Short mmCIF file of C-alpha atoms and ligand atoms in Angstrom, two decimals:
data_model
loop_
_atom_site.label_atom_id
_atom_site.label_comp_id
_atom_site.label_asym_id
_atom_site.label_seq_id
_atom_site.Cartn_x
_atom_site.Cartn_y
_atom_site.Cartn_z
CA MET A 1 15.48 33.25 7.68
CA THR A 2 18.85 31.25 8.64
CA THR A 3 18.67 26.95 9.05
CA GLU A 4 19.68 28.19 12.51
CA LEU A 5 16.78 30.13 13.05
CA LEU A 6 14.16 28.50 11.73
CA ILE A 7 15.67 25.53 13.84
CA ASP A 8 15.48 27.78 17.03
CA GLU A 9 12.03 28.46 16.59
CA LEU A 10 11.11 24.92 14.92
CA LYS A 11 12.10 23.79 18.88
CA HIS A 12 10.32 26.29 20.30
CA ILE A 13 7.38 24.99 19.66
CA ILE A 14 7.88 21.96 20.09
CA GLY A 15 10.92 21.52 22.48
CA SER A 16 14.37 21.08 21.33
CA GLU A 17 14.21 16.69 22.25
CA PHE A 18 11.25 17.18 19.35
CA VAL A 19 13.77 18.45 16.56
CA LEU A 20 16.36 16.24 15.23
CA THR A 21 20.15 17.60 13.62
CA ALA A 22 22.79 15.23 14.35
CA GLU A 23 23.28 12.89 11.87
CA GLU A 24 22.64 9.54 13.41
CA ASP A 25 19.27 10.85 15.11
CA LYS A 26 18.72 11.36 11.76
CA SER A 27 19.18 8.88 9.55
CA PRO A 28 16.12 6.68 10.77
CA PHE A 29 14.28 8.93 8.58
CA LEU A 30 16.33 9.55 5.79
CA THR A 31 16.42 6.06 3.36
CA ASP A 32 12.95 3.99 2.66
CA TRP A 33 12.48 0.92 3.45
CA ARG A 34 13.85 -0.89 0.69
CA LYS A 35 16.72 1.09 0.30
CA ARG A 36 16.54 2.67 -2.71
CA PHE A 37 16.29 6.03 -1.98
CA THR A 38 18.82 8.22 0.85
CA GLY A 39 18.21 11.80 0.98
CA LYS A 40 19.42 15.18 4.05
CA ALA A 41 17.31 17.23 5.74
CA ARG A 42 17.81 20.06 8.45
CA ALA A 43 16.30 18.37 10.88
CA VAL A 44 13.45 15.97 11.89
CA VAL A 45 10.75 16.53 13.62
CA LEU A 46 8.26 15.25 15.39
CA PRO A 47 5.32 16.96 16.72
CA SER A 48 2.48 15.49 18.92
CA ASN A 49 -0.88 17.54 17.67
CA ALA A 50 -2.02 19.21 14.76
CA ASP A 51 -1.33 23.00 16.07
CA GLN A 52 1.75 22.40 16.41
CA VAL A 53 2.38 20.73 13.12
CA ALA A 54 0.07 23.65 11.75
CA ALA A 55 2.40 26.01 13.11
CA ILE A 56 5.85 24.16 12.08
CA VAL A 57 4.27 23.97 8.79
CA LYS A 58 4.17 28.43 9.60
CA ALA A 59 7.49 29.31 10.49
CA CYS A 60 8.75 26.63 7.01
CA ALA A 61 6.64 28.66 4.92
CA LYS A 62 7.99 31.81 5.35
CA SER A 63 11.80 30.56 5.73
CA ASN A 64 10.68 28.32 1.92
CA VAL A 65 12.06 25.38 3.77
CA PRO A 66 10.40 22.50 2.24
CA ILE A 67 8.50 20.05 4.62
CA VAL A 68 8.57 16.26 3.83
CA PRO A 69 5.82 14.29 5.91
CA GLN A 70 6.58 10.98 7.22
CA GLY A 71 4.43 7.89 9.00
CA GLY A 72 5.74 4.19 9.15
CA ASN A 73 8.07 5.38 6.66
CA THR A 74 7.04 1.62 5.06
CA GLY A 75 6.30 3.39 1.84
CA PHE A 76 7.81 1.80 -2.00
CA CYS A 77 8.16 4.92 -3.91
CA GLY A 78 10.48 7.22 -2.02
CA GLY A 79 7.55 9.69 -0.91
CA ALA A 80 8.60 9.35 2.50
CA THR A 81 11.68 10.29 1.69
CA PRO A 82 13.51 13.49 1.76
CA HIS A 83 15.55 14.72 -1.40
CA GLY A 84 19.52 14.89 -1.19
CA SER A 85 19.69 19.03 -1.57
CA GLY A 86 19.60 18.85 2.37
CA THR A 87 17.24 21.65 2.53
CA GLU A 88 14.00 20.06 3.31
CA ILE A 89 12.80 19.07 6.76
CA VAL A 90 11.22 15.05 7.29
CA LEU A 91 8.17 15.89 9.99
CA SER A 92 7.54 12.67 11.16
CA LEU A 93 3.36 12.22 12.89
CA LYS A 94 4.72 9.28 15.14
CA ARG A 95 3.76 11.02 17.95
CA LEU A 96 0.48 12.28 16.23
CA SER A 97 -0.56 8.29 18.02
CA ARG A 98 -4.25 9.45 19.63
CA VAL A 99 -7.58 7.13 19.43
CA ARG A 100 -9.29 10.38 19.66
CA ASP A 101 -12.95 8.74 20.05
CA ILE A 102 -14.86 5.36 18.92
CA ASP A 103 -18.11 5.95 18.41
CA THR A 104 -20.32 2.48 18.19
CA ALA A 105 -23.93 4.06 17.13
CA ASN A 106 -22.89 6.06 13.72
CA GLN A 107 -19.53 3.17 13.78
CA THR A 108 -17.10 5.10 13.37
CA MET A 109 -13.70 5.80 15.12
CA THR A 110 -11.63 8.93 14.81
CA VAL A 111 -7.49 8.63 14.93
CA GLU A 112 -4.59 10.29 15.15
CA ALA A 113 -2.71 9.83 11.75
CA GLY A 114 0.77 8.64 13.85
CA CYS A 115 -1.48 6.20 14.91
CA ILE A 116 0.10 2.12 13.60
CA LEU A 117 -2.71 0.15 11.88
CA GLN A 118 -2.44 -2.85 13.94
CA SER A 119 -3.10 -0.77 16.59
CA ILE A 120 -6.49 0.01 15.40
CA GLN A 121 -7.16 -2.80 13.91
CA GLU A 122 -7.08 -3.74 17.34
CA LYS A 123 -8.76 -0.73 19.29
CA ALA A 124 -11.39 -1.29 16.96
CA ALA A 125 -11.01 -5.36 17.68
CA GLU A 126 -11.31 -4.48 21.32
CA HIS A 127 -14.85 -3.17 20.67
CA GLY A 128 -16.24 -6.17 18.56
CA TYR A 129 -15.90 -4.09 14.97
CA LEU A 130 -13.18 -4.50 12.06
CA PHE A 131 -11.52 -2.08 10.51
CA PRO A 132 -10.15 -3.84 7.76
CA LEU A 133 -7.90 -2.20 6.05
CA SER A 134 -4.53 -5.47 6.21
CA LEU A 135 -1.28 -4.75 4.82
CA GLY A 136 2.42 -6.96 5.52
CA ALA A 137 3.27 -3.79 6.52
CA GLU A 138 0.09 -3.13 8.89
CA GLY A 139 3.16 -3.41 12.47
CA SER A 140 4.55 -0.40 11.50
CA CYS A 141 2.28 1.62 9.14
CA MET A 142 0.54 4.35 10.05
CA ILE A 143 -3.35 5.54 9.38
CA GLY A 144 -1.74 8.67 8.07
CA GLY A 145 0.56 7.36 5.32
CA ASN A 146 -2.11 4.10 4.42
CA LEU A 147 -4.03 7.57 3.44
CA ALA A 148 -1.87 9.71 2.09
CA THR A 149 -1.17 6.68 0.12
CA ASN A 150 -5.06 5.37 -0.94
CA ALA A 151 -3.13 2.27 0.70
CA GLY A 152 -4.98 -1.12 -0.32
CA GLY A 153 -3.64 -4.67 0.69
CA THR A 154 -5.72 -7.58 1.50
CA ASN A 155 -9.52 -6.68 1.67
CA VAL A 156 -9.70 -4.71 -0.38
CA LEU A 157 -12.14 -7.54 -3.14
CA ARG A 158 -14.45 -6.29 -0.15
CA TYR A 159 -14.14 -3.61 1.57
CA GLY A 160 -11.99 -1.07 -1.19
CA ASN A 161 -9.28 0.64 -0.79
CA THR A 162 -8.30 3.80 2.18
CA ARG A 163 -10.23 5.95 -0.01
CA ASP A 164 -13.42 4.07 0.72
CA LEU A 165 -12.25 3.53 4.71
CA CYS A 166 -12.55 7.03 5.93
CA LEU A 167 -15.43 10.08 6.16
CA GLY A 168 -13.18 12.54 7.34
CA LEU A 169 -9.95 13.99 7.73
CA GLU A 170 -8.05 17.00 9.59
CA VAL A 171 -5.50 18.37 7.83
CA VAL A 172 -2.86 21.20 7.71
CA THR A 173 -2.94 22.79 4.46
CA ALA A 174 0.72 24.75 3.41
CA GLN A 175 -0.24 28.00 5.02
CA GLY A 176 -0.58 25.97 7.93
CA GLU A 177 -4.28 26.74 8.42
CA ILE A 178 -6.19 23.75 10.00
CA TRP A 179 -9.25 22.13 7.77
CA HIS A 180 -11.65 20.57 10.20
CA GLY A 181 -12.78 17.96 7.97
CA LEU A 182 -13.78 15.30 11.49
CA LYS A 183 -16.95 14.78 10.56
CA GLY A 184 -18.60 11.32 10.67
CA LEU A 185 -21.19 11.11 7.74
CA ARG A 186 -21.72 9.10 5.02
CA LYS A 187 -23.65 11.77 3.16
CA ASP A 188 -21.73 15.19 2.79
CA ASN A 189 -22.76 16.83 -1.26
CA THR A 190 -21.63 20.49 0.62
CA GLY A 191 -19.31 21.46 -2.72
CA TYR A 192 -15.85 19.68 -3.99
CA ASP A 193 -15.11 17.11 -1.82
CA LEU A 194 -11.63 17.83 -0.99
CA ARG A 195 -11.37 15.03 1.65
CA ASP A 196 -10.57 12.59 -1.25
CA LEU A 197 -7.94 15.34 -2.67
CA PHE A 198 -5.92 15.03 0.02
CA ILE A 199 -5.80 10.97 0.34
CA GLY A 200 -3.42 9.37 -2.08
CA SER A 201 -1.91 13.13 -2.27
CA GLU A 202 1.27 11.53 -0.37
CA GLY A 203 2.05 14.82 1.44
CA THR A 204 1.98 16.71 -1.71
CA LEU A 205 -1.17 19.14 -0.67
CA GLY A 206 -1.46 18.67 2.88
CA ILE A 207 -0.23 17.09 5.80
CA ILE A 208 -3.07 15.02 7.88
CA THR A 209 -2.89 15.12 11.23
CA ALA A 210 -6.35 13.00 12.02
CA ALA A 211 -8.68 11.14 10.20
CA VAL A 212 -12.20 9.58 11.14
CA LEU A 213 -12.51 5.65 10.07
CA LYS A 214 -15.34 3.65 9.03
CA LEU A 215 -15.70 0.34 11.29
CA TYR A 216 -17.77 -2.65 10.23
CA PRO A 217 -18.84 -5.59 12.47
CA LEU A 218 -17.00 -8.41 12.97
CA PRO A 219 -17.02 -11.57 11.34
CA VAL A 220 -18.15 -14.94 13.49
CA ALA A 221 -16.64 -17.38 11.28
CA GLN A 222 -14.34 -17.06 8.55
CA TRP A 223 -12.49 -19.72 6.64
CA THR A 224 -9.65 -19.90 4.68
CA THR A 225 -8.17 -22.44 1.58
CA LEU A 226 -4.91 -22.40 -0.38
CA VAL A 227 -6.03 -23.86 -4.38
CA ALA A 228 -3.93 -25.29 -7.20
CA THR A 229 -4.82 -23.49 -10.85
CA PRO A 230 -3.58 -24.59 -13.73
CA ASP A 231 -3.27 -20.88 -15.62
CA ILE A 232 -4.65 -17.19 -15.67
CA PRO A 233 -7.99 -18.40 -17.25
CA SER A 234 -9.20 -20.93 -14.27
CA THR A 235 -8.23 -18.67 -12.08
CA ILE A 236 -10.08 -15.79 -12.99
CA ALA A 237 -13.26 -18.22 -13.34
CA LEU A 238 -12.54 -19.08 -10.45
CA LEU A 239 -12.74 -15.79 -8.93
CA ASN A 240 -16.00 -14.61 -10.84
CA LEU A 241 -16.97 -18.51 -9.32
CA PHE A 242 -16.86 -17.27 -6.03
CA GLN A 243 -17.68 -13.63 -6.65
CA GLN A 244 -21.22 -15.00 -8.28
CA ARG A 245 -21.86 -18.15 -5.48
CA ALA A 246 -20.37 -16.16 -2.23
CA ALA A 247 -20.86 -12.85 -3.19
CA SER A 248 -19.66 -10.19 0.24
CA LEU A 249 -18.90 -13.56 1.74
CA LEU A 250 -15.35 -13.75 -0.32
CA THR A 251 -12.98 -11.79 1.96
CA GLY A 252 -9.51 -12.61 0.26
CA PHE A 253 -8.11 -14.04 -2.88
CA GLU A 254 -3.95 -14.11 -3.49
CA MET A 255 -2.56 -14.79 -6.32
CA MET A 256 1.12 -16.58 -5.92
CA THR A 257 3.01 -17.86 -9.32
CA GLN A 258 5.27 -20.87 -8.64
CA GLU A 259 8.10 -18.64 -8.64
CA SER A 260 7.76 -16.38 -5.58
CA LEU A 261 6.32 -19.08 -3.82
CA ASP A 262 10.26 -21.52 -4.61
CA LEU A 263 11.52 -17.47 -3.57
CA CYS A 264 9.86 -17.38 -0.25
CA ALA A 265 10.73 -21.11 0.82
CA LYS A 266 14.32 -20.24 0.07
CA HIS A 267 14.41 -17.13 2.62
CA PHE A 268 11.56 -18.85 4.96
CA PRO A 269 11.95 -22.29 5.02
CA GLN A 270 9.26 -23.45 6.78
CA MET A 271 7.17 -20.94 5.06
CA ALA A 272 6.38 -24.23 1.86
CA ASN A 273 3.96 -24.16 0.16
CA PRO A 274 2.34 -27.30 1.54
CA LEU A 275 0.16 -28.04 -1.87
CA GLN A 276 1.97 -30.39 -4.01
CA GLY A 277 3.38 -31.14 -6.68
CA LYS A 278 4.59 -27.09 -7.36
CA PRO A 279 1.50 -25.50 -9.13
CA PRO A 280 1.94 -22.81 -11.49
CA PHE A 281 -0.21 -20.46 -9.01
CA THR A 282 -1.52 -20.80 -5.92
CA VAL A 283 -4.72 -19.26 -4.84
CA LEU A 284 -5.28 -18.30 -1.61
CA ILE A 285 -8.74 -18.09 -0.72
CA GLU A 286 -10.30 -16.56 2.84
CA LEU A 287 -14.14 -16.23 3.65
CA SER A 288 -15.84 -14.03 6.05
CA ASP A 289 -19.32 -14.79 7.31
CA HIS A 290 -21.68 -12.86 9.55
CA GLU A 291 -24.13 -15.98 10.44
CA SER A 292 -21.88 -18.99 11.71
CA GLU A 293 -18.92 -21.43 10.80
CA ASP A 294 -21.13 -23.87 9.20
CA HIS A 295 -22.68 -22.30 6.95
CA VAL A 296 -19.14 -20.75 5.53
CA ARG A 297 -17.35 -23.97 5.80
CA GLN A 298 -20.25 -25.60 4.08
CA LEU A 299 -20.24 -22.70 0.69
CA LEU A 300 -16.76 -23.08 0.97
CA GLU A 301 -16.57 -26.60 0.50
CA ARG A 302 -19.45 -26.38 -2.05
CA ILE A 303 -17.78 -23.96 -4.43
CA LEU A 304 -14.73 -26.31 -3.96
CA GLU A 305 -16.21 -28.78 -5.43
CA THR A 306 -17.83 -27.25 -8.06
CA ALA A 307 -14.21 -25.85 -8.84
CA LEU A 308 -12.34 -29.29 -9.01
CA GLU A 309 -15.91 -30.60 -11.34
CA GLU A 310 -15.24 -27.78 -13.64
CA GLY A 311 -11.77 -28.34 -13.57
CA LEU A 312 -10.41 -25.13 -12.71
CA VAL A 313 -8.52 -26.20 -9.71
CA SER A 314 -6.39 -29.30 -9.30
CA ASP A 315 -5.91 -29.63 -5.48
CA ALA A 316 -6.91 -27.23 -2.45
CA ILE A 317 -6.05 -27.47 1.13
CA ILE A 318 -8.69 -26.05 3.96
CA ALA A 319 -6.98 -24.18 6.75
CA SER A 320 -8.33 -26.52 9.70
CA ASN A 321 -7.59 -24.15 12.78
CA LEU A 322 -6.60 -20.24 12.98
CA THR A 323 -3.31 -21.47 13.28
CA GLN A 324 -3.19 -23.25 9.60
CA ALA A 325 -4.80 -19.63 8.23
CA ASN A 326 -2.29 -17.67 9.25
CA ALA A 327 0.63 -19.40 8.59
CA PHE A 328 -1.53 -19.32 4.10
CA TRP A 329 -1.34 -15.83 4.93
CA GLN A 330 2.24 -15.42 6.35
CA MET A 331 3.47 -16.94 3.25
CA ARG A 332 1.86 -14.53 0.95
CA GLU A 333 2.60 -11.61 2.84
CA HIS A 334 6.80 -13.38 3.44
CA ILE A 335 7.34 -12.88 -0.48
CA THR A 336 7.62 -9.52 -0.59
CA LEU A 337 9.99 -9.71 2.20
CA ALA A 338 11.89 -12.86 0.76
CA GLN A 339 12.18 -10.55 -1.96
CA ALA A 340 13.81 -8.23 0.53
CA GLN A 341 16.65 -10.63 1.23
CA GLU A 342 17.39 -11.71 -1.42
CA GLY A 343 18.80 -8.26 -2.65
CA ALA A 344 17.63 -5.34 -4.77
CA ASN A 345 14.68 -6.50 -7.68
CA LEU A 346 12.98 -4.17 -9.58
CA LYS A 347 9.19 -4.53 -8.90
CA HIS A 348 6.12 -3.19 -10.73
CA ASP A 349 2.85 -2.39 -9.03
CA ILE A 350 0.90 -2.42 -12.17
CA THR A 351 -3.77 -3.14 -12.20
CA ILE A 352 -4.58 -5.08 -15.63
CA PRO A 353 -8.41 -5.42 -15.99
CA LEU A 354 -9.03 -9.23 -15.36
CA SER A 355 -10.20 -9.68 -19.13
CA GLY A 356 -6.44 -8.56 -20.17
CA LEU A 357 -4.41 -10.17 -17.89
CA ASP A 358 -3.66 -13.34 -19.73
CA SER A 359 -3.20 -12.10 -21.75
CA PHE A 360 -0.82 -9.18 -20.54
CA MET A 361 1.29 -12.19 -18.04
CA GLN A 362 1.98 -14.30 -21.35
CA LYS A 363 3.31 -11.54 -23.53
CA THR A 364 4.92 -9.83 -20.84
CA ASP A 365 6.82 -13.46 -20.01
CA ALA A 366 7.46 -14.19 -23.11
CA LEU A 367 9.43 -11.20 -23.87
CA MET A 368 10.98 -10.92 -20.64
CA ARG A 369 12.02 -14.43 -20.95
CA GLN A 370 13.29 -13.90 -24.50
CA ARG A 371 15.26 -10.76 -23.76
CA TYR A 372 16.57 -11.52 -19.93
CA PRO A 373 16.83 -15.63 -20.08
CA GLY A 374 17.06 -17.30 -16.77
CA ILE A 375 15.29 -14.02 -15.63
CA ARG A 376 13.34 -14.67 -12.60
CA ILE A 377 9.83 -12.98 -12.35
CA ILE A 378 8.26 -12.69 -8.81
CA ASN A 379 4.34 -12.65 -10.11
CA PHE A 380 2.67 -12.06 -7.10
CA GLY A 381 -0.81 -9.79 -6.20
CA HIS A 382 -4.25 -9.25 -5.56
CA LEU A 383 -5.93 -10.48 -8.14
CA GLY A 384 -9.06 -10.26 -6.91
CA ASP A 385 -8.47 -6.57 -7.62
CA GLY A 386 -6.36 -6.83 -11.02
CA ASN A 387 -3.54 -6.10 -8.94
CA LEU A 388 -0.01 -7.05 -9.89
CA HIS A 389 3.61 -7.58 -8.08
CA TYR A 390 5.24 -7.76 -11.32
CA ASN A 391 8.62 -8.17 -9.28
CA ILE A 392 12.39 -9.22 -11.75
CA ALA A 393 15.07 -10.41 -9.80
CA PRO A 394 17.89 -11.19 -11.84
CA PRO A 395 19.09 -14.44 -12.91
CA GLU A 396 20.69 -16.38 -9.72
CA GLY A 397 24.65 -15.74 -9.50
CA VAL A 398 24.24 -12.15 -11.68
CA ASP A 399 24.31 -9.24 -9.10
CA PRO A 400 21.37 -7.60 -9.02
CA LEU A 401 22.75 -3.84 -8.10
CA ALA A 402 25.28 -4.23 -11.41
CA PHE A 403 21.70 -5.88 -13.60
CA ASN A 404 19.38 -2.70 -11.93
CA GLN A 405 21.84 -0.49 -13.08
CA ALA A 406 21.70 -1.34 -16.20
CA GLU A 407 18.60 -2.63 -16.95
CA GLU A 408 16.39 -1.06 -15.05
CA VAL A 409 15.03 1.85 -17.57
CA PRO A 410 13.80 -0.76 -20.28
CA ILE A 411 12.88 -3.65 -18.00
CA HIS A 412 10.19 -0.54 -16.49
CA GLU A 413 9.58 0.16 -20.32
CA LEU A 414 9.02 -3.39 -21.50
CA VAL A 415 6.85 -4.02 -18.29
CA TYR A 416 5.01 -0.35 -18.88
CA GLU A 417 4.92 -0.95 -22.25
CA GLN A 418 2.70 -3.72 -22.40
CA VAL A 419 0.54 -2.27 -18.80
CA GLU A 420 -0.76 0.79 -21.29
CA LEU A 421 -1.13 -1.38 -24.11
CA HIS A 422 -3.52 -3.65 -21.66
CA GLY A 423 -5.03 -0.69 -20.61
CA GLY A 424 -3.94 -0.30 -17.26
CA SER A 425 -2.14 1.05 -14.28
CA ILE A 426 1.67 1.47 -13.36
CA SER A 427 0.69 2.25 -10.17
CA ALA A 428 -2.40 0.24 -8.89
CA GLU A 429 -1.76 1.10 -4.64
CA HIS A 430 1.48 2.61 -3.49
CA GLY A 431 1.66 5.96 -5.48
CA VAL A 432 3.60 7.63 -7.23
CA GLY A 433 6.50 9.60 -4.90
CA GLN A 434 9.95 10.00 -6.82
CA LEU A 435 9.71 6.39 -8.37
CA LYS A 436 7.21 6.91 -10.79
CA LEU A 437 7.46 10.73 -11.54
CA SER A 438 9.14 10.96 -14.73
CA GLY A 439 6.41 8.35 -16.03
CA LEU A 440 3.32 9.93 -14.55
CA ARG A 441 2.63 12.31 -17.98
CA ALA A 442 2.84 10.05 -20.55
CA HIS A 443 0.94 7.67 -18.46
CA ARG A 444 -2.08 10.29 -17.28
CA GLY A 445 -1.94 11.94 -20.41
CA ALA A 446 -1.18 15.91 -20.96
CA VAL A 447 -5.22 17.12 -19.66
CA ALA A 448 -4.92 15.12 -16.61
CA HIS A 449 -1.08 16.33 -15.72
CA ASP A 450 -2.01 19.84 -16.50
CA LEU A 451 -4.94 19.06 -13.91
CA MET A 452 -2.86 17.33 -11.18
CA LYS A 453 0.14 20.57 -12.03
CA SER A 454 -3.02 23.42 -11.17
CA LEU A 455 -4.15 21.73 -8.10
CA LYS A 456 -1.00 21.41 -6.62
CA ARG A 457 -0.60 25.34 -7.64
CA ALA A 458 -3.41 26.45 -6.19
CA LEU A 459 -2.97 24.19 -3.07
CA ASP A 460 0.52 24.76 -2.45
CA PRO A 461 1.42 27.68 -4.45
CA ASN A 462 4.65 28.13 -3.05
CA ASN A 463 5.77 23.95 -3.61
CA ILE A 464 6.83 23.68 0.12
CA LEU A 465 4.97 20.31 0.82
CA ASN A 466 6.72 17.53 -0.50
CA PRO A 467 8.17 19.18 -3.47
CA ASN A 468 9.07 16.82 -6.36
CA LYS A 469 7.01 14.21 -5.81
CA VAL A 470 4.24 12.69 -7.90
CA VAL A 471 4.13 16.18 -9.90
CA LEU A 472 6.94 18.68 -10.79
CA ILE A 473 5.61 21.87 -10.85
C1 LIG B 1 5.98 -5.83 3.67
C2 LIG B 1 5.09 -4.83 3.33
C3 LIG B 1 3.76 -5.09 3.25
C4 LIG B 1 2.75 -3.81 2.08
N1 LIG B 1 2.08 -4.42 1.46
C5 LIG B 1 1.49 -3.14 0.83
C6 LIG B 1 0.09 -3.54 -0.12
O1 LIG B 1 -0.08 -4.63 -0.03
N2 LIG B 1 -0.57 -2.30 -0.14
C7 LIG B 1 -0.57 -1.28 -0.10
O2 LIG B 1 -1.20 -0.19 -0.52
N3 LIG B 1 1.20 -0.56 -0.03
C8 LIG B 1 1.35 -1.95 0.83
N4 LIG B 1 3.10 -1.60 1.21
C9 LIG B 1 3.52 -0.46 1.04
C10 LIG B 1 3.25 0.81 2.12
O3 LIG B 1 3.45 -0.27 3.51
C11 LIG B 1 1.96 1.48 2.43
O4 LIG B 1 2.74 2.57 1.08
C12 LIG B 1 1.26 2.80 3.79
O5 LIG B 1 0.45 2.48 3.10
C13 LIG B 1 2.48 3.55 3.79
O6 LIG B 1 1.99 4.23 5.19
P1 LIG B 1 3.98 4.89 5.95
O7 LIG B 1 2.73 4.97 7.28
O8 LIG B 1 4.65 3.52 5.95
O9 LIG B 1 3.61 5.90 4.63
P2 LIG B 1 4.84 6.31 4.31
O10 LIG B 1 5.55 5.66 3.97
O11 LIG B 1 5.70 7.10 5.69
O12 LIG B 1 4.85 7.10 3.37
C14 LIG B 1 4.20 7.55 2.73
C15 LIG B 1 3.50 8.60 2.13
O13 LIG B 1 2.74 9.53 2.46
C16 LIG B 1 3.02 10.53 2.40
N5 LIG B 1 2.92 10.86 3.75
C17 LIG B 1 2.57 10.35 5.87
N6 LIG B 1 2.27 10.17 6.19
C18 LIG B 1 1.52 11.35 6.02
C19 LIG B 1 0.52 12.29 6.08
N7 LIG B 1 0.35 12.10 7.64
N8 LIG B 1 0.01 13.20 5.76
C20 LIG B 1 0.08 13.50 4.34
N9 LIG B 1 1.21 12.87 4.34
C21 LIG B 1 1.84 11.63 4.83
C22 LIG B 1 4.45 10.89 3.17
O14 LIG B 1 5.44 11.94 2.55
C23 LIG B 1 5.17 9.47 1.33
O15 LIG B 1 4.54 10.47 0.12
C24 LIG B 1 3.50 -2.11 1.75
C25 LIG B 1 5.22 -2.31 2.22
C26 LIG B 1 5.67 -3.52 3.30
C27 LIG B 1 7.46 -2.56 3.49
#
């Protein structure tokens, strides 16, 4: 089938205004959030329901035209960006944005893939519930993209990754069939877990059109504190102290180095670190309680007292109101935005077992500074999960693009070698996409990688769903 015939068929399925072919209309869908990847597409299509998605996949399968699913386009690995060949179509899920059901007895919510994460949180709160997935892009990322990348964020410590928050899925397969898996069951051992197969598959095995999400009771009180710690061993000891004493009330534990906060203050002066004396590490800690304000506040104060006595913490500020607590979180979340303003940088989204974190940071920092004097290591992350965003910006005054072009490969090699030596992962929460494709076989090992290829071949034998992302077959 020629491109023209396919486009006509797609227009017939969803209406011509939802099949974008003009360059200016397609362009917002062709570059990723970080502006690292730009591709081309025959068309961008915007279906409004699962039947239309299925019909589009069938039409494309008949013509052997690959499809790149796209949610909010905030991913960091180029998974939602088409390649440069111009043969693919981008399928945006943004019009599948209905909340289909809220079941308060079952504590679940059924939503379509194009629902913006923040709108899901707000809808849940209107009904007195918490949907705990929370990340810096929540105003624009979509739940389908969160599921497809198994996104993490700031609440993983207490509630888990997106995978842990999902009970069922509706998925369009590579053959254009619809798998109706929207059961809100907490137990279902009837063979292979298809839901978990599609979650985290980055659009390479199926297109998620809807999901059943878990809801939790809204906490009645939340207290947030910023503390200064001298080093990583003290920071981990502090985490362990909070885990022991606050247990499931601990909902956030975010670490930021002074270098990352300096960058944040440079671009957002109103978000300077309120702790005095530029501590090497600043930790944002949040406790959430279902009992009372007093209960959680007293618990927080008692734990901080112990931490001060034991020398784990040198200074602490407890947010006195919601505005101040939000300002602490804003500071944490603006590090990523400050990096984007500073210019291109080399990102590493890694996890290390907490017991090896200090050694990893000491060795990697030393090697990096020895090889690149003046280099800026923008290091922060969801420390409670052992997840570091170990990002590298060139020395002040050096052109970031030229630096990255020359040093990207050796810098990635240096970081990933240390990750392997410390038993970590080269992608903690952002996925693989096209960014980490080449390193995956070496990282996962031949057996795991071959199993992944077998799955891809079995579910998508013609390789039409997001080809050349995650695994090459
Ligand atoms: C400021 C900022 C902060 C961030 N913080 C975090 C963080 O703390 N934790 C974290 O994990 N990530 C974070 N991210 C990365 C990003 O927001 C997440 O990866 C998010 O889950 C992507 O959702 P999206 O809707 O934008 O997906 P997209 O970027 O559109 O797509 C991501 C991948 O999923 C696939 N996909 C999208 N929708 C579907 C679907 N319906 N069916 C099948 N495949 C689909 C795409 O093909 C692509 O491979 C952050 C991003 C930004 C910009």
